[in-house]
Amino acid sequence: MKLLRITQISLVVACLLSLVAIAGTLLSNFITSSSYVTPPQTTGRALIGGPFTLTDHSGARVSEQTFAGQFTLIFFGYTYCPDVCPTELQTMTDALGLLGQKAERVTPIFVTVDPERDTVEQMASYVANFHSRLVGLTGTEQDIRDMAKTFRIYYAKAENYDPGTDYLMSHSSIVYLMGPTNEFLTHFSHGTNAREMADGIEKHL
Amino acid sequence: MRSFLVSIYLIFGLFGFASAGEAVQVGAIKISKPWARASLGVNRPAAAYFTLRNTGNTADQLVSVTSPLAEKVSIHITKQDNGIMRMSAAEQLEIRAGKTVELKPGGLHVMMMKLNAPLKKGGTTELHLSFKHAGKVIVHLPIFGPGASAPD
């Protein structure tokens, strides 16, 4: 009789634990699948970044392994953007300029969130206007979506555009500094100037 | 004769260079610090910026902006919403009496689309502004690099 009760209690506990586990899984799935993601915090170990496979502005297939051993300064934007993206890419260029020789350990990367218009050729002519080592990355809609997700980048076509040609994109404007094993080190939010960015990078070199 | 012609070209050249970027006034509206960013060829838009000051006693509106180089020109505003940049049209910009409206990177900007010629760094371009009350004015803008920031 006593044994039966212990078995019953054990079963109830096991059921409760399973429920907690299922709820936890559902909750974590809900959080990761949510399209709205707040900008990351620098405190603690942030889970930003991950493997990716895209095409660079010379047409070569690249992955996170291509940049192994280097620091990367990553910005997501699009070439049809005349206001925010050039400002941010120029800030990255200027920040690396301020670091002098130390900047050789850092590869600046520009990932498009508009692969529909940003072809390899388009990326090539665009990156030429900024840092001499700036790498432009594009890919399929799915590849871009996957990479943006691991970097917690939100992007979408703006609702109010002329159908056909002139759509604009809304997108997160964050610059990430990743370490030699593609690990997240820090981020720079929009409005960070070149001096602040250079100082922020230098701390990690 | 030849040196005379060269002098004439130089004088006009210098005059043209000096006028781009200078403030102009139409009615009660003063337009200062005009400048544009170089475009990346013709199939990507260019951005231009300036500061509008209404020195009068009544509100005015910037009702249209046109460019001889672009088929379509509109005033856009970039708004930051929790780290996400959203750009939208801001037609008919109001400049209230005694107030200043600044167009600058990351905020209000003139977006020049469907260019028929590129805006080249080091060159100049013009914008034709039309205000509801102050009337029309042509603004000459120096062209800086594609990622240039506002001039001092």
Coordinates of C-alpha atoms in Angstrom, one line a residue:
Chain A
M1 CA 0.0 0.0 0.0
K2 CA 2.8 2.4 1.1
L3 CA 4.8 1.4 -2.0
L4 CA 1.8 2.2 -4.2
R5 CA 1.4 5.7 -2.7
I6 CA 5.1 6.4 -3.3
T7 CA 4.7 5.2 -6.9
Q8 CA 1.7 7.5 -7.3
I9 CA 3.5 10.5 -5.8
S10 CA 6.5 9.8 -8.1
L11 CA 4.2 9.7 -11.1
V12 CA 2.6 13.0 -10.2
V13 CA 6.0 14.6 -9.7
A14 CA 7.3 13.2 -13.0
C15 CA 4.2 14.6 -14.7
L16 CA 4.7 18.0 -13.2
L17 CA 8.4 18.1 -14.2
S18 CA 7.4 17.1 -17.8
L19 CA 4.9 19.9 -17.9
V20 CA 7.5 22.4 -16.7
A21 CA 9.9 21.1 -19.3
I22 CA 7.3 21.3 -22.1
A23 CA 6.3 24.9 -21.0
G24 CA 10.0 25.9 -21.0
T25 CA 10.6 24.6 -24.5
L26 CA 7.5 26.3 -25.8
L27 CA 8.5 29.5 -24.2
S28 CA 12.0 29.4 -25.5
N29 CA 10.7 28.6 -29.0
F30 CA 8.3 31.5 -28.8
I31 CA 11.1 33.8 -27.8
T32 CA 13.5 32.7 -30.6
S33 CA 10.8 32.8 -33.3
S34 CA 9.5 36.2 -32.3
S35 CA 10.3 38.6 -35.2
Y36 CA 10.6 41.6 -32.9
V37 CA 13.9 41.6 -31.1
T38 CA 15.2 44.3 -28.9
P39 CA 18.8 45.5 -29.3
P40 CA 21.2 43.3 -27.3
Q41 CA 22.8 44.2 -24.0
T42 CA 26.5 44.2 -23.6
T43 CA 26.3 42.8 -20.0
G44 CA 26.7 39.1 -19.7
R45 CA 27.4 36.6 -22.4
A46 CA 25.1 37.6 -25.3
L47 CA 24.1 34.9 -27.8
I48 CA 24.7 36.9 -30.9
G49 CA 26.1 35.6 -34.2
G50 CA 26.5 32.1 -35.6
P51 CA 27.5 30.2 -38.7
F52 CA 26.6 31.7 -42.0
T53 CA 27.2 31.1 -45.7
L54 CA 26.9 34.0 -48.1
T55 CA 28.5 35.4 -51.3
D56 CA 31.0 38.3 -51.1
H57 CA 31.2 41.2 -53.5
S58 CA 33.7 39.4 -55.6
G59 CA 31.3 36.5 -56.1
A60 CA 33.2 34.1 -53.7
R61 CA 31.2 31.9 -51.3
V62 CA 32.2 32.8 -47.7
S63 CA 31.3 31.6 -44.3
E64 CA 32.2 32.5 -40.7
Q65 CA 35.3 30.2 -41.2
T66 CA 36.6 32.6 -43.9
F67 CA 37.0 35.2 -41.2
A68 CA 38.3 32.9 -38.5
G69 CA 41.2 34.4 -36.6
Q70 CA 40.2 38.0 -37.5
F71 CA 38.0 40.4 -35.6
T72 CA 35.0 41.5 -37.7
L73 CA 33.0 44.7 -37.6
I74 CA 29.6 43.8 -39.0
F75 CA 26.8 46.1 -40.2
F76 CA 23.5 45.1 -41.8
G77 CA 21.9 47.6 -44.3
Y78 CA 21.1 48.0 -48.0
T79 CA 22.6 49.9 -50.8
Y80 CA 19.4 51.7 -51.7
C81 CA 19.6 53.5 -48.4
P82 CA 21.1 57.0 -48.9
D83 CA 20.9 58.3 -45.4
V84 CA 21.6 55.9 -42.5
C85 CA 23.7 53.2 -44.1
P86 CA 26.4 55.4 -45.7
T87 CA 26.7 57.3 -42.4
E88 CA 27.3 54.1 -40.5
L89 CA 29.7 52.7 -43.1
Q90 CA 31.6 55.9 -43.0
T91 CA 31.8 55.8 -39.2
M92 CA 33.2 52.3 -39.4
T93 CA 35.7 53.4 -42.1
D94 CA 36.8 56.4 -40.0
A95 CA 37.0 54.3 -36.7
L96 CA 39.3 51.8 -38.4
G97 CA 41.3 54.7 -39.8
L98 CA 41.8 56.0 -36.2
L99 CA 43.1 52.6 -35.1
G100 CA 46.0 52.8 -37.6
Q101 CA 47.9 49.5 -38.0
K102 CA 45.8 47.8 -35.3
A103 CA 42.9 48.0 -37.6
E104 CA 44.6 45.4 -39.8
R105 CA 43.2 42.7 -37.4
V106 CA 39.7 43.9 -38.1
T107 CA 37.7 43.1 -41.2
P108 CA 34.7 45.4 -41.8
I109 CA 31.7 43.6 -43.2
F110 CA 28.5 45.0 -44.8
V111 CA 25.6 42.5 -45.0
T112 CA 22.6 43.5 -47.2
V113 CA 19.1 43.0 -45.9
D114 CA 17.8 43.6 -49.4
P115 CA 19.2 40.7 -51.5
E116 CA 16.4 41.2 -54.0
R117 CA 18.2 44.3 -55.4
D118 CA 21.7 44.0 -53.9
T119 CA 23.4 41.7 -56.4
V120 CA 27.1 40.8 -56.2
E121 CA 27.8 43.5 -58.8
Q122 CA 25.8 46.1 -56.9
M123 CA 27.6 45.3 -53.7
A124 CA 31.0 45.5 -55.4
S125 CA 30.3 49.1 -56.7
Y126 CA 28.9 50.1 -53.3
V127 CA 31.6 48.8 -51.0
A128 CA 34.3 50.5 -53.2
N129 CA 33.1 53.9 -51.7
F130 CA 34.1 53.0 -48.2
H131 CA 36.9 51.2 -46.4
S132 CA 39.4 49.6 -48.9
R133 CA 38.9 46.2 -47.1
L134 CA 35.1 46.4 -46.7
V135 CA 33.5 43.1 -47.5
G136 CA 30.0 43.2 -49.0
L137 CA 27.9 40.1 -48.4
T138 CA 24.7 39.1 -50.2
G139 CA 22.9 35.8 -50.7
T140 CA 19.5 34.2 -51.1
E141 CA 16.5 35.6 -49.1
Q142 CA 16.8 32.5 -46.9
D143 CA 20.5 32.8 -46.2
I144 CA 20.2 36.5 -45.4
R145 CA 17.2 35.8 -43.1
D146 CA 19.1 33.1 -41.3
M147 CA 22.2 35.3 -40.7
A148 CA 20.1 38.3 -39.6
K149 CA 18.2 36.0 -37.2
T150 CA 21.4 34.8 -35.5
F151 CA 22.6 38.5 -35.2
R152 CA 19.1 39.5 -33.9
I153 CA 18.7 42.0 -36.8
Y154 CA 15.2 43.0 -37.7
Y155 CA 14.4 44.1 -41.3
A156 CA 11.3 44.4 -43.4
K157 CA 10.2 46.3 -46.5
A158 CA 8.6 49.6 -45.4
E159 CA 4.9 49.6 -45.9
N160 CA 4.6 53.0 -47.6
Y161 CA 6.5 52.6 -50.8
D162 CA 5.8 52.9 -54.5
P163 CA 5.1 49.4 -55.7
G164 CA 7.5 48.1 -58.3
T165 CA 10.9 49.8 -57.9
D166 CA 11.3 52.2 -55.0
Y167 CA 10.7 50.3 -51.8
L168 CA 12.6 51.2 -48.7
M169 CA 13.7 48.9 -45.9
S170 CA 13.3 49.3 -42.2
H171 CA 16.2 47.7 -40.4
S172 CA 18.1 47.5 -37.1
S173 CA 21.1 49.9 -37.3
I174 CA 23.7 48.2 -35.0
V175 CA 27.4 47.6 -35.6
Y176 CA 28.7 44.4 -34.1
L177 CA 32.3 43.6 -33.1
M178 CA 32.9 39.9 -33.3
G179 CA 36.0 38.1 -32.1
P180 CA 38.4 35.7 -33.9
T181 CA 36.1 32.7 -33.3
N182 CA 33.0 34.7 -34.4
E183 CA 32.1 35.3 -30.8
F184 CA 30.2 38.5 -29.9
L185 CA 32.4 41.1 -28.2
T186 CA 30.4 44.3 -28.2
H187 CA 28.0 46.4 -30.2
F188 CA 27.7 50.1 -31.2
S189 CA 24.3 51.6 -31.5
H190 CA 23.3 54.1 -34.1
G191 CA 24.8 57.6 -33.4
T192 CA 28.1 56.2 -32.1
N193 CA 30.9 58.4 -33.5
A194 CA 34.1 57.2 -35.0
R195 CA 36.2 58.0 -32.0
E196 CA 33.9 56.1 -29.6
M197 CA 33.8 53.2 -32.0
A198 CA 37.6 53.1 -32.3
D199 CA 38.0 53.2 -28.5
G200 CA 35.4 50.4 -28.1
I201 CA 37.1 48.2 -30.7
E202 CA 40.6 48.9 -29.2
K203 CA 39.6 47.5 -25.8
H204 CA 39.1 44.1 -27.4
L205 CA 42.1 43.9 -29.7
Chain B
M1 CA 43.1 86.3 -76.1
R2 CA 43.5 82.8 -74.9
S3 CA 44.7 83.9 -71.4
F4 CA 41.8 86.3 -71.3
L5 CA 39.4 83.5 -71.9
V6 CA 41.1 81.4 -69.2
S7 CA 40.8 84.2 -66.7
I8 CA 37.1 84.5 -67.5
Y9 CA 36.6 80.8 -67.0
L10 CA 38.6 81.0 -63.8
I11 CA 36.6 83.9 -62.4
F12 CA 33.3 82.2 -63.3
G13 CA 34.6 78.9 -62.0
L14 CA 35.5 80.4 -58.7
F15 CA 32.2 82.3 -58.5
G16 CA 30.3 79.1 -59.1
F17 CA 32.3 77.2 -56.5
A18 CA 31.8 79.9 -53.9
S19 CA 28.1 80.1 -54.3
A20 CA 27.5 76.4 -53.7
G21 CA 26.9 75.8 -50.0
E22 CA 26.1 79.4 -49.3
A23 CA 23.0 80.4 -47.5
V24 CA 20.1 81.9 -49.6
Q25 CA 17.0 83.7 -48.5
V26 CA 13.5 83.7 -50.1
G27 CA 10.9 85.8 -48.4
A28 CA 11.1 85.0 -44.7
I29 CA 12.8 81.7 -45.2
K30 CA 16.6 81.4 -44.9
I31 CA 18.1 78.2 -46.3
S32 CA 21.6 77.6 -45.0
K33 CA 24.3 74.8 -45.0
P34 CA 23.0 73.1 -48.1
W35 CA 25.0 70.1 -49.2
A36 CA 24.5 66.8 -51.0
R37 CA 26.1 63.3 -50.8
A38 CA 27.6 61.8 -53.9
S39 CA 25.4 59.1 -55.4
L40 CA 26.5 55.6 -56.2
G41 CA 25.9 55.8 -59.9
V42 CA 22.4 56.5 -61.1
N43 CA 20.5 53.5 -59.9
R44 CA 20.8 54.3 -56.2
P45 CA 19.2 57.5 -54.7
A46 CA 21.2 60.5 -53.5
A47 CA 20.6 62.4 -50.3
A48 CA 20.7 66.2 -49.7
Y49 CA 20.5 68.3 -46.6
F50 CA 20.0 71.9 -45.5
T51 CA 18.7 74.0 -42.7
L52 CA 15.5 76.0 -43.0
R53 CA 14.8 79.0 -40.7
N54 CA 11.6 80.9 -40.7
T55 CA 12.4 84.5 -39.8
G56 CA 8.8 85.7 -40.3
N57 CA 5.7 85.8 -38.1
T58 CA 3.7 83.2 -39.9
A59 CA 4.2 79.5 -40.5
D60 CA 5.3 78.4 -43.9
Q61 CA 5.5 75.1 -45.7
L62 CA 8.1 73.5 -48.0
V63 CA 5.6 72.2 -50.6
S64 CA 7.9 70.8 -53.3
V65 CA 11.6 70.0 -54.0
T66 CA 12.7 69.2 -57.5
S67 CA 16.1 68.5 -59.1
P68 CA 17.2 68.7 -62.7
L69 CA 19.1 65.4 -62.0
A70 CA 16.3 63.4 -60.5
E71 CA 12.9 62.3 -61.7
K72 CA 11.6 62.1 -58.3
V73 CA 12.5 64.0 -55.2
S74 CA 10.9 63.8 -51.8
I75 CA 11.6 64.7 -48.2
H76 CA 12.0 61.7 -46.0
I77 CA 12.5 61.2 -42.4
T78 CA 14.4 58.5 -40.7
K79 CA 13.0 57.6 -37.3
Q80 CA 14.7 55.4 -34.8
D81 CA 12.3 53.0 -33.0
N82 CA 14.1 50.9 -30.5
G83 CA 17.2 50.5 -32.6
I84 CA 15.3 50.0 -35.8
M85 CA 15.6 52.7 -38.5
R86 CA 12.4 53.4 -40.4
M87 CA 12.2 55.8 -43.3
S88 CA 9.0 57.4 -44.5
A89 CA 7.9 60.3 -46.6
A90 CA 7.5 63.7 -44.8
E91 CA 5.7 65.7 -47.5
Q92 CA 4.9 69.4 -47.0
L93 CA 7.4 70.1 -44.2
E94 CA 6.1 72.9 -41.9
I95 CA 8.4 75.6 -40.7
R96 CA 6.7 77.5 -37.9
A97 CA 7.3 81.2 -37.3
G98 CA 10.7 81.8 -35.7
K99 CA 11.6 78.2 -35.9
T100 CA 14.4 76.2 -37.5
V101 CA 14.1 72.8 -39.3
E102 CA 17.3 71.0 -39.8
L103 CA 17.8 68.3 -42.4
K104 CA 20.7 66.1 -41.4
P105 CA 22.0 62.5 -41.7
G106 CA 19.9 60.1 -39.6
G107 CA 16.8 62.5 -39.6
L108 CA 15.1 64.6 -42.3
H109 CA 16.7 64.4 -45.7
V110 CA 15.9 65.1 -49.3
M111 CA 15.9 61.8 -51.2
M112 CA 16.6 62.2 -54.9
M113 CA 15.5 59.1 -56.8
K114 CA 15.6 57.9 -60.5
L115 CA 18.7 60.0 -61.2
N116 CA 19.5 60.8 -64.8
A117 CA 23.1 61.7 -63.9
P118 CA 25.2 60.8 -60.9
L119 CA 26.1 63.3 -58.2
K120 CA 29.9 63.3 -58.2
K121 CA 32.0 64.1 -55.2
G122 CA 33.6 67.6 -55.5
G123 CA 31.0 68.8 -57.9
T124 CA 27.9 70.9 -57.3
T125 CA 24.2 70.4 -57.9
E126 CA 21.0 72.4 -57.4
L127 CA 17.6 71.9 -55.9
H128 CA 14.5 74.0 -56.6
L129 CA 12.5 74.6 -53.5
S130 CA 9.0 75.9 -53.4
F131 CA 7.4 77.3 -50.2
K132 CA 3.7 77.9 -49.8
H133 CA 4.2 81.6 -48.9
A134 CA 7.8 82.5 -49.5
G135 CA 7.8 81.3 -53.1
K136 CA 10.5 79.6 -55.1
V137 CA 14.3 79.5 -54.8
I138 CA 17.2 77.6 -56.3
V139 CA 19.7 76.3 -53.8
H140 CA 23.3 75.3 -54.9
L141 CA 24.8 72.4 -53.0
P142 CA 28.4 71.2 -52.9
I143 CA 28.6 67.4 -53.3
F144 CA 30.6 65.6 -50.6
G145 CA 31.5 61.9 -50.3
P146 CA 28.8 59.2 -50.2
G147 CA 29.1 58.8 -46.4
A148 CA 30.0 62.4 -45.5
S149 CA 28.6 64.0 -42.4
A150 CA 27.2 67.5 -42.1
P151 CA 29.6 70.4 -42.7
D152 CA 30.5 72.5 -39.7

